[in-house]
CSV table of C-alpha atoms in Angstrom, one decimal:
chain,number,residue,atom,x,y,z
A,1,UNK,CA,0.0,-0.2,-0.1
A,2,UNK,CA,0.7,3.2,-0.7
A,3,UNK,CA,1.9,5.4,2.4
A,4,UNK,CA,1.1,9.8,1.0
A,5,UNK,CA,-0.2,11.3,4.4
A,6,UNK,CA,1.2,9.1,7.4
A,7,UNK,CA,-2.0,10.7,9.7
A,8,UNK,CA,-4.7,10.4,7.9
A,9,UNK,CA,-6.8,7.0,8.1
A,10,UNK,CA,-7.9,7.2,4.0
A,11,UNK,CA,-4.5,5.2,3.1
A,12,UNK,CA,-4.3,2.5,5.1
A,13,UNK,CA,-8.8,2.2,4.5
A,14,UNK,CA,-8.3,2.5,0.5
A,15,UNK,CA,-6.3,-1.3,1.6
A,16,UNK,CA,-8.7,-2.4,3.9
A,17,UNK,CA,-11.3,-2.3,2.1
A,18,UNK,CA,-10.3,-2.4,-2.3
A,19,UNK,CA,-10.7,-6.1,-2.1
A,20,UNK,CA,-14.6,-6.1,-1.3
A,21,UNK,CA,-14.9,-4.3,-4.6
A,22,UNK,CA,-12.0,-6.1,-6.3
A,23,UNK,CA,-14.1,-9.1,-7.5
A,24,UNK,CA,-17.9,-8.2,-7.0
A,25,UNK,CA,-20.1,-5.7,-8.9
A,26,UNK,CA,-22.0,-4.1,-5.9
A,27,UNK,CA,-25.4,-5.2,-6.9
A,28,UNK,CA,-23.7,-8.6,-7.0
A,29,UNK,CA,-22.7,-8.1,-3.9
A,30,UNK,CA,-25.7,-6.4,-2.3
A,31,UNK,CA,-28.0,-9.5,-4.4
A,32,UNK,CA,-26.0,-11.9,-2.8
A,33,UNK,CA,-26.0,-11.0,0.3
A,34,UNK,CA,-29.3,-10.4,0.7
A,35,UNK,CA,-30.8,-13.5,-0.4
A,36,UNK,CA,-27.8,-15.5,1.6
A,37,UNK,CA,-28.7,-13.8,5.3
A,38,UNK,CA,-32.2,-14.2,4.5
A,39,UNK,CA,-32.1,-18.2,3.5
A,40,UNK,CA,-29.6,-18.0,6.1
A,41,UNK,CA,-32.6,-16.2,9.5
A,42,UNK,CA,-35.0,-17.6,8.0
A,43,UNK,CA,-37.2,-15.0,10.1
A,44,UNK,CA,-40.3,-13.6,8.3
A,45,UNK,CA,-39.8,-9.8,7.0
A,46,UNK,CA,-35.8,-10.5,6.9
A,47,UNK,CA,-35.9,-9.9,3.4
A,48,UNK,CA,-38.0,-6.9,3.4
A,49,UNK,CA,-35.5,-5.4,6.6
A,50,UNK,CA,-32.2,-6.2,4.7
A,51,UNK,CA,-33.1,-4.9,1.6
A,52,UNK,CA,-34.3,-1.7,3.0
A,53,UNK,CA,-31.8,1.3,3.1
A,54,UNK,CA,-29.7,-0.9,0.4
A,55,UNK,CA,-27.3,2.4,0.1
A,56,UNK,CA,-26.3,3.4,3.0
A,57,UNK,CA,-22.4,3.0,3.0
A,58,UNK,CA,-21.7,-0.6,4.0
A,59,UNK,CA,-19.3,1.2,6.5
A,60,UNK,CA,-21.3,3.5,8.4
A,61,UNK,CA,-21.7,3.0,12.4
A,62,UNK,CA,-25.1,2.2,13.8
A,63,UNK,CA,-27.4,4.0,15.8
A,64,UNK,CA,-26.2,4.3,20.1
A,65,UNK,CA,-27.4,1.2,21.4
A,66,UNK,CA,-27.7,-0.5,25.1
A,67,UNK,CA,-25.8,-3.6,25.1
A,68,UNK,CA,-22.5,-3.3,27.4
A,69,UNK,CA,-20.1,-6.4,27.4
A,70,UNK,CA,-16.2,-6.0,28.0
A,71,UNK,CA,-15.1,-4.9,24.7
A,72,UNK,CA,-12.0,-6.9,23.1
A,73,UNK,CA,-9.1,-6.3,22.0
A,74,UNK,CA,-8.2,-8.1,19.0
A,75,UNK,CA,-4.7,-8.2,19.5
A,76,UNK,CA,-2.8,-8.0,23.1
A,77,UNK,CA,0.6,-6.2,21.5
A,78,UNK,CA,-0.3,-3.9,19.7
A,79,UNK,CA,1.9,-4.9,16.4
A,80,UNK,CA,-1.0,-7.3,15.3
A,81,UNK,CA,-1.0,-11.6,16.5
A,82,UNK,CA,-0.7,-12.6,13.1
A,83,UNK,CA,-2.8,-15.1,11.9
A,84,UNK,CA,-6.8,-15.3,13.3
A,85,UNK,CA,-7.2,-16.2,16.7
A,86,UNK,CA,-9.2,-19.6,17.1
A,87,UNK,CA,-12.9,-18.6,17.6
A,88,UNK,CA,-14.0,-18.5,21.0
A,89,UNK,CA,-16.1,-21.1,22.5
A,90,UNK,CA,-19.3,-19.8,23.3
A,91,UNK,CA,-23.4,-20.4,22.2
A,92,UNK,CA,-24.0,-16.6,22.6
A,93,UNK,CA,-24.1,-14.9,19.5
A,94,UNK,CA,-23.2,-11.8,20.3
A,95,UNK,CA,-20.0,-12.2,22.5
A,96,UNK,CA,-19.5,-15.0,18.7
A,97,UNK,CA,-20.2,-11.7,16.5
A,98,UNK,CA,-18.1,-9.5,18.5
A,99,UNK,CA,-14.8,-12.0,18.3
A,100,UNK,CA,-15.8,-12.8,14.6
A,101,UNK,CA,-15.6,-9.0,14.6
A,102,UNK,CA,-12.4,-8.2,15.7
A,103,UNK,CA,-10.9,-11.3,13.9
A,104,UNK,CA,-12.3,-10.3,10.7
A,105,UNK,CA,-10.6,-6.1,10.8
A,106,UNK,CA,-7.0,-7.4,12.7
A,107,UNK,CA,-4.7,-9.1,10.5
A,108,UNK,CA,-0.8,-8.9,9.9
A,109,UNK,CA,0.4,-8.7,6.8
A,110,UNK,CA,4.3,-9.6,8.0
A,111,UNK,CA,3.5,-12.6,9.6
A,112,UNK,CA,0.9,-13.9,8.1
A,113,UNK,CA,0.6,-15.0,4.0
A,114,UNK,CA,-3.1,-13.7,2.5
A,115,UNK,CA,-3.7,-17.7,1.8
A,116,UNK,CA,-2.9,-18.0,5.6
A,117,UNK,CA,-4.9,-15.5,6.6
A,118,UNK,CA,-8.2,-16.9,5.1
A,119,UNK,CA,-7.2,-20.1,6.5
A,120,UNK,CA,-7.9,-18.8,10.3
A,121,UNK,CA,-10.8,-17.8,9.0
A,122,UNK,CA,-12.3,-20.6,7.6
A,123,UNK,CA,-12.0,-22.2,10.7
A,124,UNK,CA,-14.6,-19.7,12.3
A,125,UNK,CA,-17.2,-20.6,9.6
A,126,UNK,CA,-20.2,-22.8,10.3
A,127,UNK,CA,-19.6,-26.4,8.5
A,128,UNK,CA,-23.4,-26.3,7.2
A,129,UNK,CA,-23.1,-25.7,3.9
A,130,UNK,CA,-26.2,-24.7,3.9
A,131,UNK,CA,-26.0,-22.4,6.4
A,132,UNK,CA,-22.3,-20.9,5.0
A,133,UNK,CA,-21.1,-18.0,3.2
A,134,UNK,CA,-18.1,-18.1,3.0
A,135,UNK,CA,-17.6,-15.5,0.0
A,136,UNK,CA,-18.7,-13.1,2.0
A,137,UNK,CA,-16.5,-13.7,4.9
A,138,UNK,CA,-13.3,-13.9,2.1
A,139,UNK,CA,-14.5,-10.3,0.6
A,140,UNK,CA,-13.1,-8.9,3.7
A,141,UNK,CA,-9.6,-10.0,3.1
A,142,UNK,CA,-7.3,-8.2,0.8
A,143,UNK,CA,-7.2,-10.3,-3.1
A,144,UNK,CA,-3.0,-10.9,-2.9
A,145,UNK,CA,-1.6,-8.4,-5.0
A,146,UNK,CA,-3.0,-5.8,-2.1
A,147,UNK,CA,-1.6,-8.7,0.3
A,148,UNK,CA,1.6,-8.2,-1.1
A,149,UNK,CA,2.3,-4.8,-1.9
A,150,UNK,CA,1.0,-4.2,2.1
A,151,UNK,CA,3.5,-6.4,3.2
A,152,UNK,CA,6.1,-4.6,0.9
A,153,UNK,CA,5.5,-2.0,3.4
A,154,UNK,CA,5.0,-3.9,7.0
A,155,UNK,CA,1.2,-2.9,7.4
A,156,UNK,CA,-1.2,-4.7,9.9
A,157,UNK,CA,-4.0,-3.3,11.9
A,158,UNK,CA,-5.4,-4.8,15.5
A,159,UNK,CA,-9.2,-3.8,16.9
A,160,UNK,CA,-11.1,-2.6,19.6
A,161,UNK,CA,-14.5,-4.1,19.7
A,162,UNK,CA,-16.9,-1.8,21.2
A,163,UNK,CA,-20.9,-4.1,21.7
A,164,UNK,CA,-22.7,-5.9,20.2
A,165,UNK,CA,-26.4,-6.2,19.1
A,166,UNK,CA,-29.2,-7.4,17.5
A,167,UNK,CA,-30.7,-5.3,15.6
A,168,UNK,CA,-34.5,-4.9,16.4
A,169,UNK,CA,-36.0,-5.4,12.9
A,170,UNK,CA,-34.6,-8.5,13.7
A,171,UNK,CA,-35.6,-9.4,16.6
A,172,UNK,CA,-38.9,-8.1,15.6
A,173,UNK,CA,-38.8,-10.6,13.0
A,174,UNK,CA,-37.8,-13.6,15.1
A,175,UNK,CA,-40.6,-11.8,17.8
A,176,UNK,CA,-43.2,-12.4,14.4
A,177,UNK,CA,-41.8,-16.1,14.6
A,178,UNK,CA,-40.9,-17.7,17.4
A,179,UNK,CA,-40.3,-20.5,14.9
A,180,UNK,CA,-38.8,-20.1,11.9
A,181,UNK,CA,-35.0,-19.7,13.8
A,182,UNK,CA,-35.2,-23.2,15.2
A,183,UNK,CA,-34.3,-24.4,11.2
A,184,UNK,CA,-31.4,-22.6,11.3
A,185,UNK,CA,-30.8,-21.4,13.9
A,186,UNK,CA,-28.4,-18.4,12.8
A,187,UNK,CA,-28.6,-14.9,14.1
A,188,UNK,CA,-28.5,-11.3,12.5
A,189,UNK,CA,-25.4,-9.3,15.1
A,190,UNK,CA,-24.0,-5.3,14.4
A,191,UNK,CA,-21.0,-4.8,16.0
A,192,UNK,CA,-19.1,-1.6,16.0
A,193,UNK,CA,-15.8,-0.7,16.8
A,194,UNK,CA,-12.4,0.9,15.7
A,195,UNK,CA,-9.6,-0.4,13.7
A,196,UNK,CA,-6.2,1.0,13.4
A,197,UNK,CA,-4.0,-0.1,11.3
A,198,UNK,CA,-0.3,1.1,11.0
A,199,UNK,CA,3.1,0.6,8.5
A,200,UNK,CA,6.4,0.6,8.1
A,201,UNK,CA,8.1,4.3,8.9
A,202,UNK,CA,5.8,5.1,11.3
A,203,UNK,CA,2.1,5.7,8.9
A,204,UNK,CA,-0.7,5.2,11.8
A,205,UNK,CA,-4.2,5.7,10.9
A,206,UNK,CA,-7.6,4.4,12.7
A,207,UNK,CA,-11.6,4.6,11.8
A,208,UNK,CA,-14.4,3.7,13.5
A,209,UNK,CA,-16.0,0.7,11.3
A,210,UNK,CA,-19.5,-1.5,11.8
A,211,UNK,CA,-20.6,-4.8,10.1
A,212,UNK,CA,-23.5,-7.2,10.2
A,213,UNK,CA,-22.9,-10.6,11.1
A,214,UNK,CA,-24.9,-14.1,10.5
A,215,UNK,CA,-24.2,-15.8,13.5
A,216,UNK,CA,-25.1,-19.7,13.5
A,217,UNK,CA,-25.7,-21.0,17.3
A,218,UNK,CA,-27.1,-24.2,17.4
A,219,UNK,CA,-28.5,-24.8,21.0
A,220,UNK,CA,-25.9,-27.9,21.1
A,221,UNK,CA,-22.5,-26.6,20.2
A,222,UNK,CA,-20.6,-23.7,19.9
A,223,UNK,CA,-21.7,-21.1,18.1
A,224,UNK,CA,-20.1,-20.3,14.3
A,225,UNK,CA,-19.5,-17.7,12.2
A,226,UNK,CA,-22.2,-18.0,8.9
A,227,UNK,CA,-21.5,-15.1,6.7
A,228,UNK,CA,-20.8,-11.5,6.7
A,229,UNK,CA,-24.0,-8.5,5.4
A,230,UNK,CA,-23.8,-6.4,2.8
A,231,UNK,CA,-25.0,-3.3,4.6
A,232,UNK,CA,-24.9,-2.5,8.4
A,233,UNK,CA,-28.0,-2.9,10.3
A,234,UNK,CA,-29.4,-0.6,12.8
């Protein structure tokens, strides 16, 4: 990644987000993501909920929430942690989503190749092919060419997670049809936080981030990641 202004977050943001549109047009990603999320969640009214305000930027932070769990940091050493951490053992979809967001927003191109990073994220996915959207997760990672440029500049990122919550429209859809969740057990969770990026020569930047994830939490097993929504659900 080219270093333009060491104090400006625009440059690292470009590196972090470019791959999301490298191989998918926006319309295709929206259509595929909305369809996947609707099928995964299986809740009445969710399709309309996810398609509403689709022009809202995917990185826009959601409104403030009353959810307040401890704010984990995806990297404890402040200099990246190489491959993504292993998924936590939890059956709480919000706790799992917060950990998953931290894994998605953290990377270290100095220590890990792009295939190694993807392999680490793959371990977070549910093994139920019917309820997994790997492409939506992989699209969050810079492509091999950009990753190589970032590696040449010693770029790494860490994340601090602020809060996570199930969007109101999702909980309402479940309330209207409580039995809908019992087939897939996939929950929609929005997480917000901050990503800090640094690279060789003292360059650094930080920005607020938000993401909406589909998380599968069956009663008899730990949670797993199902996919990433193409838009942030408030």
